[in-house]
């Protein structure tokens, strides 16, 4: 049954042609039985014209409306009495009123025809001044034949409104689907960028510590076995920490997969800065760490951003600070923001690393800092400091936790 329905929907002109042929055959029988000579010829012409209106009503609705109007005027002028073929007038009125792409003037024209046509038919074929016929009878008769025409137009107009409504809903649903897909793509890109930043921070920091410790261990391998052992322990601990953080980051890429232990390692925050500084000190970089203001609960995004900025800044100090460098980390809790200051007294990084964002694949750490700061609505200043060395200053706005 559904196949038949789909077939009929795909071939509307064929369906209309079938009904037109039935109307033509039925009306031809009526003409041959009730009319004579030239009246039969005129009736046959009217029947053919009205059948054509039915057959092509959806393909050429405006043209068929004008053709039906011309036929109706011809019937009035030549005194061709109404016949069953005039059913096409109902159909074309409905068709023109229901078409969403049909001009509105055609629909209004059809409405005027449904209101005026029955009155003209009554006046022409059964005038009120007929002897022995009261006026009220003519009025009632006119009203009775007017109502079906008007109802056909009203039904068509309501169908036009419903189709427009459903078309609007479909368009809105399609637009929402496209917006949903675009938002999904943006979310995926943002998640990839976040994971890339996290991986960079984890790898750059921990591998840097491991390289420094390995170099130191190689240097004192024969002269100080105890220091070599401590360096190797630091390398081992740093490697395990890096692996744990990388498992946590890569775990979010595997839906439903839990790491060993059933829980992910929590994101580092401000409280872990002490451990970070101790790790850096153990790698041979003296760091002065101070906290000002009253510590308070912070949003997780602020905590992670603060931790990663300090981590990246200290990593850059080890990379570019040179020998005998000292670093300072200041963390200040203000009323509306968290202030970070990381500076050193070394030789500093090359200009292209902080002015142009890196050359030959370098400088991604500062780019990641700016991206993190931008995500939380803060500000970042990075560059040489007076008297030598390098300075990273950040302001992270926050609201007190409820």
Short mmCIF file of C-alpha atoms in Angstrom, two decimals:
data_model
loop_
_atom_site.label_atom_id
_atom_site.label_comp_id
_atom_site.label_asym_id
_atom_site.label_seq_id
_atom_site.Cartn_x
_atom_site.Cartn_y
_atom_site.Cartn_z
CA UNK A 1 0.00 0.00 0.00
CA UNK A 2 2.86 2.33 0.79
CA UNK A 3 4.40 1.63 -2.61
CA UNK A 4 1.16 2.59 -4.31
CA UNK A 5 0.94 5.78 -2.28
CA UNK A 6 4.53 6.69 -3.14
CA UNK A 7 3.88 5.99 -6.81
CA UNK A 8 0.83 8.26 -6.83
CA UNK A 9 2.82 11.03 -5.13
CA UNK A 10 5.56 10.77 -7.75
CA UNK A 11 3.06 11.00 -10.66
CA UNK A 12 0.46 13.67 -9.75
CA UNK A 13 -0.30 14.56 -13.38
CA UNK A 14 -1.07 10.94 -14.17
CA UNK A 15 -3.50 10.74 -11.25
CA UNK A 16 -5.21 13.97 -12.33
CA UNK A 17 -5.42 12.70 -15.91
CA UNK A 18 -7.19 9.56 -14.69
CA UNK A 19 -9.85 11.64 -12.94
CA UNK A 20 -10.12 13.91 -15.96
CA UNK A 21 -10.87 10.94 -18.20
CA UNK A 22 -13.59 9.73 -15.81
CA UNK A 23 -15.12 13.21 -15.72
CA UNK A 24 -14.97 13.43 -19.51
CA UNK A 25 -16.74 10.09 -19.96
CA UNK A 26 -19.44 10.79 -17.38
CA UNK A 27 -20.16 14.28 -18.65
CA UNK A 28 -20.26 13.08 -22.25
CA UNK A 29 -23.04 10.64 -21.36
CA UNK A 30 -24.97 13.44 -19.70
CA UNK A 31 -24.58 15.70 -22.72
CA UNK A 32 -25.63 13.04 -25.21
CA UNK A 33 -28.76 12.22 -23.21
CA UNK A 34 -30.03 15.69 -22.33
CA UNK A 35 -28.81 18.10 -25.02
CA UNK A 36 -29.36 18.31 -28.74
CA UNK A 37 -27.62 19.55 -31.89
CA UNK A 38 -25.48 22.67 -31.33
CA UNK A 39 -25.98 22.50 -27.58
CA UNK A 40 -24.26 19.12 -27.65
CA UNK A 41 -21.32 20.59 -29.53
CA UNK A 42 -20.97 23.46 -27.06
CA UNK A 43 -21.38 21.09 -24.15
CA UNK A 44 -18.71 18.81 -25.61
CA UNK A 45 -16.30 21.77 -25.91
CA UNK A 46 -17.00 22.78 -22.31
CA UNK A 47 -16.50 19.20 -21.14
CA UNK A 48 -13.16 18.88 -22.92
CA UNK A 49 -12.00 22.21 -21.50
CA UNK A 50 -13.02 21.33 -17.92
CA UNK A 51 -11.38 17.89 -18.22
CA UNK A 52 -8.19 19.62 -19.32
CA UNK A 53 -8.42 21.83 -16.23
CA UNK A 54 -8.56 18.73 -14.03
CA UNK A 55 -5.68 17.01 -15.85
CA UNK A 56 -3.25 19.93 -15.72
CA UNK A 57 -4.35 21.67 -12.52
CA UNK A 58 -1.13 20.93 -10.61
CA UNK A 59 1.23 21.39 -13.54
CA UNK A 60 -0.17 24.73 -14.74
CA UNK A 61 -2.47 25.95 -11.94
CA UNK A 62 -2.66 29.63 -12.90
CA UNK A 63 -3.24 28.87 -16.58
CA UNK A 64 -5.96 26.33 -15.71
CA UNK A 65 -7.61 28.89 -13.40
CA UNK A 66 -7.82 31.38 -16.27
CA UNK A 67 -9.10 28.64 -18.59
CA UNK A 68 -11.81 27.66 -16.09
CA UNK A 69 -12.80 31.32 -15.74
CA UNK A 70 -13.07 31.69 -19.52
CA UNK A 71 -15.19 28.53 -19.75
CA UNK A 72 -17.47 29.79 -16.99
CA UNK A 73 -17.95 33.13 -18.72
CA UNK A 74 -18.64 31.28 -21.98
CA UNK A 75 -21.29 29.16 -20.28
CA UNK A 76 -23.02 32.30 -19.01
CA UNK A 77 -22.77 34.10 -22.34
CA UNK A 78 -23.95 31.17 -24.51
CA UNK A 79 -26.53 29.97 -21.99
CA UNK A 80 -24.96 26.57 -21.52
CA UNK A 81 -26.70 25.15 -18.50
CA UNK A 82 -24.53 23.91 -15.57
CA UNK A 83 -23.46 20.30 -15.92
CA UNK A 84 -21.48 17.75 -13.86
CA UNK A 85 -18.27 18.93 -15.53
CA UNK A 86 -18.50 22.16 -13.54
CA UNK A 87 -17.08 20.12 -10.65
CA UNK A 88 -13.72 21.27 -12.05
CA UNK A 89 -14.50 24.75 -10.66
CA UNK A 90 -14.36 23.35 -7.11
CA UNK A 91 -11.13 21.53 -7.84
CA UNK A 92 -9.28 24.45 -9.42
CA UNK A 93 -10.34 26.78 -6.59
CA UNK A 94 -8.91 24.34 -4.05
CA UNK A 95 -5.73 23.80 -6.11
CA UNK A 96 -4.92 27.48 -6.53
CA UNK A 97 -5.59 28.23 -2.86
CA UNK A 98 -3.47 25.30 -1.60
CA UNK A 99 -0.35 25.75 -3.75
CA UNK A 100 2.52 27.19 -1.66
CA UNK A 101 4.33 28.49 -4.77
CA UNK A 102 1.28 29.85 -6.55
CA UNK A 103 1.03 33.69 -6.61
CA UNK A 104 -1.30 35.12 -3.98
CA UNK A 105 -3.18 37.16 -6.56
CA UNK A 106 -4.33 33.90 -8.19
CA UNK A 107 -5.66 32.65 -4.85
CA UNK A 108 -7.54 35.90 -4.27
CA UNK A 109 -8.88 35.78 -7.82
CA UNK A 110 -10.20 32.26 -7.15
CA UNK A 111 -11.87 33.47 -3.92
CA UNK A 112 -13.65 36.26 -5.80
CA UNK A 113 -14.78 33.70 -8.37
CA UNK A 114 -16.23 31.41 -5.69
CA UNK A 115 -18.21 34.31 -4.24
CA UNK A 116 -19.41 35.91 -7.49
CA UNK A 117 -19.81 32.85 -9.73
CA UNK A 118 -22.82 31.21 -7.98
CA UNK A 119 -24.70 34.53 -7.91
CA UNK A 120 -24.12 35.00 -11.66
CA UNK A 121 -25.29 31.44 -12.34
CA UNK A 122 -28.49 32.07 -10.36
CA UNK A 123 -29.10 35.38 -12.11
CA UNK A 124 -28.52 33.85 -15.55
CA UNK A 125 -30.30 30.51 -15.35
CA UNK A 126 -32.85 30.99 -12.57
CA UNK A 127 -33.41 34.73 -12.16
CA UNK A 128 -35.23 36.03 -9.07
CA UNK A 129 -37.89 37.78 -11.20
CA UNK A 130 -39.20 34.47 -12.53
CA UNK A 131 -42.99 34.51 -12.24
CA UNK A 132 -44.24 32.59 -9.25
CA UNK A 133 -40.78 32.37 -7.57
CA UNK A 134 -40.21 34.39 -4.40
CA UNK A 135 -36.98 36.34 -3.86
CA UNK A 136 -36.00 34.46 -0.69
CA UNK A 137 -35.95 31.21 -2.58
CA UNK A 138 -33.39 32.62 -5.04
CA UNK A 139 -31.28 33.94 -2.16
CA UNK A 140 -31.28 30.58 -0.36
CA UNK A 141 -30.45 28.75 -3.58
CA UNK A 142 -27.54 31.11 -4.25
CA UNK A 143 -26.23 30.63 -0.73
CA UNK A 144 -26.45 26.86 -0.99
CA UNK A 145 -24.37 26.69 -4.15
CA UNK A 146 -21.93 29.34 -2.87
CA UNK A 147 -21.01 27.50 0.33
CA UNK A 148 -19.31 24.49 -1.35
CA UNK A 149 -17.19 26.77 -3.54
CA UNK A 150 -16.08 28.87 -0.56
CA UNK A 151 -15.39 25.78 1.53
CA UNK A 152 -13.19 24.39 -1.27
CA UNK A 153 -11.15 27.61 -1.28
CA UNK A 154 -10.94 27.73 2.54
CA UNK A 155 -9.77 24.11 2.68
CA UNK A 156 -7.11 24.85 0.06
CA UNK A 157 -5.90 27.95 1.90
CA UNK A 158 -5.61 26.02 5.16
CA UNK A 159 -3.58 23.37 3.34
CA UNK A 160 -1.29 26.11 2.04
CA UNK A 161 -0.77 27.36 5.61
CA UNK A 162 -0.09 23.86 6.91
CA UNK A 163 2.38 23.09 4.12
CA UNK A 164 4.20 26.36 4.74
CA UNK A 165 4.33 25.54 8.45
CA UNK A 166 5.75 22.06 7.84
CA UNK A 167 8.23 23.44 5.31
CA UNK A 168 9.37 25.95 7.92
CA UNK A 169 9.75 23.19 10.50
CA UNK A 170 11.76 21.06 8.08
CA UNK A 171 13.98 24.01 7.21
CA UNK A 172 14.50 24.77 10.89
CA UNK A 173 15.30 21.13 11.63
CA UNK A 174 17.80 21.03 8.76
CA UNK A 175 19.39 24.28 9.97
CA UNK A 176 19.62 22.98 13.53
CA UNK A 177 21.17 19.76 12.26
CA UNK A 178 23.80 21.72 10.34
CA UNK A 179 24.47 23.90 13.39
CA UNK A 180 24.74 20.79 15.54
CA UNK A 181 27.26 19.28 13.13
CA UNK A 182 29.23 22.53 13.04
CA UNK A 183 29.25 22.72 16.83
CA UNK A 184 30.38 19.10 17.00
CA UNK A 185 33.24 19.82 14.62
CA UNK A 186 34.22 22.88 16.65
CA UNK A 187 34.08 20.87 19.86
CA UNK A 188 36.23 18.13 18.35
CA UNK A 189 38.77 20.69 17.13
CA UNK A 190 38.82 22.39 20.53
CA UNK A 191 39.29 19.05 22.29
CA UNK A 192 42.12 18.13 19.97
CA UNK A 193 43.79 21.48 20.61
CA UNK A 194 43.37 21.03 24.37
CA UNK A 195 44.88 17.53 24.27
CA UNK A 196 47.72 18.81 22.10
CA UNK A 197 48.47 21.56 24.62
CA UNK A 198 48.35 19.09 27.50
CA UNK A 199 50.63 16.63 25.72
CA UNK A 200 53.08 19.39 24.88
CA UNK A 201 53.22 20.58 28.47
CA UNK A 202 53.62 17.06 29.86
CA UNK A 203 56.24 15.93 27.35
CA UNK A 204 58.20 19.19 27.25
CA UNK A 205 58.45 19.51 31.03
CA UNK A 206 59.12 15.91 32.00
CA UNK A 207 61.43 15.09 29.13
CA UNK A 208 63.38 18.28 29.85
CA UNK A 209 63.83 17.18 33.47
CA UNK A 210 64.87 13.72 32.35
CA UNK A 211 67.44 15.11 29.88
CA UNK A 212 68.96 17.41 32.49
CA UNK A 213 69.18 14.60 35.02
CA UNK A 214 70.64 12.20 32.46
CA UNK A 215 73.32 14.73 31.48
CA UNK A 216 74.16 15.32 35.14
CA UNK A 217 74.31 11.59 35.85
CA UNK A 218 76.64 11.03 32.91
CA UNK A 219 78.88 13.85 34.11
CA UNK A 220 79.30 12.50 37.68
CA UNK A 221 78.97 8.81 36.86
CA UNK A 222 82.48 7.89 38.02
CA UNK A 223 83.19 10.65 40.54
CA UNK A 224 79.93 10.62 42.56
CA UNK A 225 77.99 7.34 42.34
CA UNK A 226 75.48 8.53 44.99
CA UNK A 227 74.52 11.59 42.94
CA UNK A 228 74.23 9.37 39.87
CA UNK A 229 71.84 7.10 41.73
CA UNK A 230 69.69 10.07 42.80
CA UNK A 231 69.63 11.38 39.24
CA UNK A 232 68.52 7.99 37.92
CA UNK A 233 65.77 7.84 40.56
CA UNK A 234 64.59 11.30 39.49
CA UNK A 235 64.57 10.19 35.86
CA UNK A 236 62.56 7.09 36.76
CA UNK A 237 60.02 9.04 38.84
CA UNK A 238 59.66 11.74 36.21
CA UNK A 239 59.13 9.12 33.48
CA UNK A 240 56.42 7.39 35.50
CA UNK A 241 54.68 10.71 36.12
CA UNK A 242 54.83 11.56 32.43
CA UNK A 243 53.39 8.17 31.50
CA UNK A 244 50.56 8.55 34.02
CA UNK A 245 49.59 11.97 32.67
CA UNK A 246 49.81 10.79 29.07
CA UNK A 247 47.57 7.81 29.89
CA UNK A 248 45.05 10.20 31.42
CA UNK A 249 45.08 12.42 28.34
CA UNK A 250 44.90 9.58 25.85
CA UNK A 251 42.17 7.91 27.91
CA UNK A 252 39.67 10.60 26.93
CA UNK A 253 40.14 9.54 23.31
CA UNK A 254 38.94 6.02 24.09
CA UNK A 255 35.23 6.04 24.86
CA UNK A 256 34.35 3.97 27.87
CA UNK A 257 37.94 2.87 28.60
CA UNK A 258 39.17 3.32 32.16
CA UNK A 259 42.84 3.29 33.11
CA UNK A 260 44.21 0.91 35.70
CA UNK A 261 42.67 1.55 39.09
CA UNK A 262 39.26 2.51 37.68
CA UNK A 263 39.78 6.27 37.88
CA UNK A 264 41.62 8.89 35.88
CA UNK A 265 44.45 10.87 37.42
CA UNK A 266 43.02 14.24 38.52
CA UNK A 267 44.03 17.40 36.69
CA UNK A 268 46.95 19.21 38.35
CA UNK A 269 46.17 22.51 40.07
CA UNK A 270 47.58 25.21 42.30
CA UNK A 271 48.12 22.78 45.18
CA UNK A 272 50.48 20.73 43.01
CA UNK A 273 52.74 23.71 42.31
CA UNK A 274 54.80 22.89 45.41
CA UNK A 275 55.51 19.41 44.05
CA UNK A 276 56.35 20.90 40.66
CA UNK A 277 58.80 23.37 42.18
CA UNK A 278 60.42 20.61 44.27
CA UNK A 279 60.81 18.51 41.14
CA UNK A 280 62.46 21.41 39.31
CA UNK A 281 64.75 22.05 42.24
CA UNK A 282 65.70 18.39 42.23
CA UNK A 283 66.64 18.77 38.56
CA UNK A 284 69.20 21.42 39.52
CA UNK A 285 67.31 24.71 39.02
CA UNK A 286 67.06 26.88 42.15
CA UNK A 287 63.51 28.24 42.45
CA UNK A 288 62.13 30.75 44.95
CA UNK A 289 58.39 30.03 45.35
CA UNK A 290 56.10 32.36 47.29
CA UNK A 291 52.33 32.72 47.71
CA UNK A 292 50.65 36.01 48.63
CA UNK A 293 47.08 36.55 49.71
CA UNK A 294 44.53 34.17 51.18
CA UNK A 295 44.28 30.88 49.21
CA UNK A 296 40.74 30.00 48.18
CA UNK A 297 38.93 27.42 46.03
CA UNK A 298 39.35 28.17 42.32
CA UNK A 299 37.60 26.94 39.19
CA UNK A 300 39.34 23.88 37.76
CA UNK A 301 40.10 25.72 34.51
CA UNK A 302 41.95 28.46 36.43
CA UNK A 303 43.88 25.92 38.49
CA UNK A 304 44.99 23.90 35.47
CA UNK A 305 45.94 27.05 33.53
CA UNK A 306 48.03 28.37 36.42
CA UNK A 307 49.82 25.05 36.83
CA UNK A 308 50.60 24.69 33.11
CA UNK A 309 51.89 28.27 32.81
CA UNK A 310 54.29 27.81 35.71
CA UNK A 311 55.34 24.43 34.35
CA UNK A 312 56.01 25.78 30.86
CA UNK A 313 57.82 28.87 32.15
CA UNK A 314 60.18 26.81 34.31
CA UNK A 315 60.76 24.41 31.42
CA UNK A 316 61.74 27.36 29.22
CA UNK A 317 64.08 28.60 31.96
CA UNK A 318 65.91 25.27 31.97
CA UNK A 319 66.08 25.27 28.17
CA UNK A 320 67.16 28.84 27.54
CA UNK A 321 68.36 30.27 30.86
CA UNK A 322 71.93 29.06 30.57
CA UNK A 323 74.27 28.09 33.45
CA UNK A 324 73.86 29.30 37.04
CA UNK A 325 70.30 30.55 36.44
CA UNK A 326 67.85 31.19 39.27
CA UNK A 327 64.05 31.36 38.94
CA UNK A 328 61.31 33.03 40.95
CA UNK A 329 57.66 32.01 41.10
CA UNK A 330 55.08 34.36 42.66
CA UNK A 331 51.44 33.42 43.15
CA UNK A 332 49.14 36.21 44.40
CA UNK A 333 45.45 35.87 45.29
CA UNK A 334 43.62 39.12 44.55
CA UNK A 335 39.97 40.02 45.06
CA UNK A 336 38.96 39.26 41.48
CA UNK A 337 41.90 37.47 39.91
CA UNK A 338 44.94 35.28 40.39
CA UNK A 339 48.30 36.87 39.47
CA UNK A 340 51.22 34.75 38.32
CA UNK A 341 54.82 35.87 37.93
CA UNK A 342 57.61 33.56 36.77
CA UNK A 343 60.99 35.13 36.03
CA UNK A 344 64.64 34.20 35.90
CA UNK A 345 68.02 35.90 35.73
CA UNK A 346 69.41 33.86 32.85
CA UNK A 347 70.16 34.87 29.31
CA UNK A 348 66.55 34.45 28.12
CA UNK A 349 65.08 32.98 24.96
CA UNK A 350 65.69 34.15 21.41
CA UNK A 351 63.44 36.94 20.18
CA UNK A 352 61.61 34.85 17.57
CA UNK A 353 60.47 32.42 20.26
CA UNK A 354 58.30 34.99 22.01
CA UNK A 355 57.74 37.70 19.39
CA UNK A 356 56.68 35.56 16.40
CA UNK A 357 55.46 32.47 18.23
CA UNK A 358 58.35 30.25 17.24
CA UNK A 359 60.51 29.40 14.28
CA UNK A 360 61.10 26.00 12.69
CA UNK A 361 58.53 24.40 14.98
CA UNK A 362 59.84 26.05 18.15
CA UNK A 363 58.04 28.31 20.56
CA UNK A 364 54.85 26.24 20.93
CA UNK A 365 54.98 26.63 24.69
CA UNK A 366 54.28 30.37 24.58
CA UNK A 367 51.57 29.79 21.99
CA UNK A 368 49.96 27.27 24.33
CA UNK A 369 50.18 29.76 27.20
CA UNK A 370 48.34 32.41 25.18
CA UNK A 371 45.67 29.91 24.14
CA UNK A 372 45.10 28.82 27.73
CA UNK A 373 44.94 32.41 28.95
CA UNK A 374 42.49 33.28 26.18
CA UNK A 375 40.18 30.42 27.16
CA UNK A 376 39.76 31.79 30.69
CA UNK A 377 39.62 35.45 29.64
CA UNK A 378 42.96 36.46 31.17
CA UNK A 379 46.03 38.32 29.96
CA UNK A 380 49.64 37.26 29.42
CA UNK A 381 52.88 39.19 29.10
CA UNK A 382 56.09 37.37 28.14
CA UNK A 383 59.47 38.83 27.28
CA UNK A 384 62.89 39.93 28.56
CA UNK A 385 62.95 41.62 31.95
CA UNK A 386 65.02 44.63 32.97
CA UNK A 387 68.47 43.59 34.15
CA UNK A 388 68.53 40.39 32.11
CA UNK A 389 66.61 37.19 32.12
CA UNK A 390 63.03 36.42 31.09
CA UNK A 391 59.66 37.15 32.65
CA UNK A 392 56.22 35.63 32.25
CA UNK A 393 53.34 37.50 33.88
CA UNK A 394 49.72 36.33 33.78
CA UNK A 395 46.43 37.54 35.22
CA UNK A 396 43.65 34.95 35.56
CA UNK A 397 40.24 36.43 36.46
CA UNK A 398 37.89 34.32 38.56
CA UNK A 399 34.78 34.47 40.67
CA UNK A 400 34.76 33.24 44.28
CA UNK A 401 33.48 29.67 44.51
CA UNK A 402 29.93 29.45 45.87
#
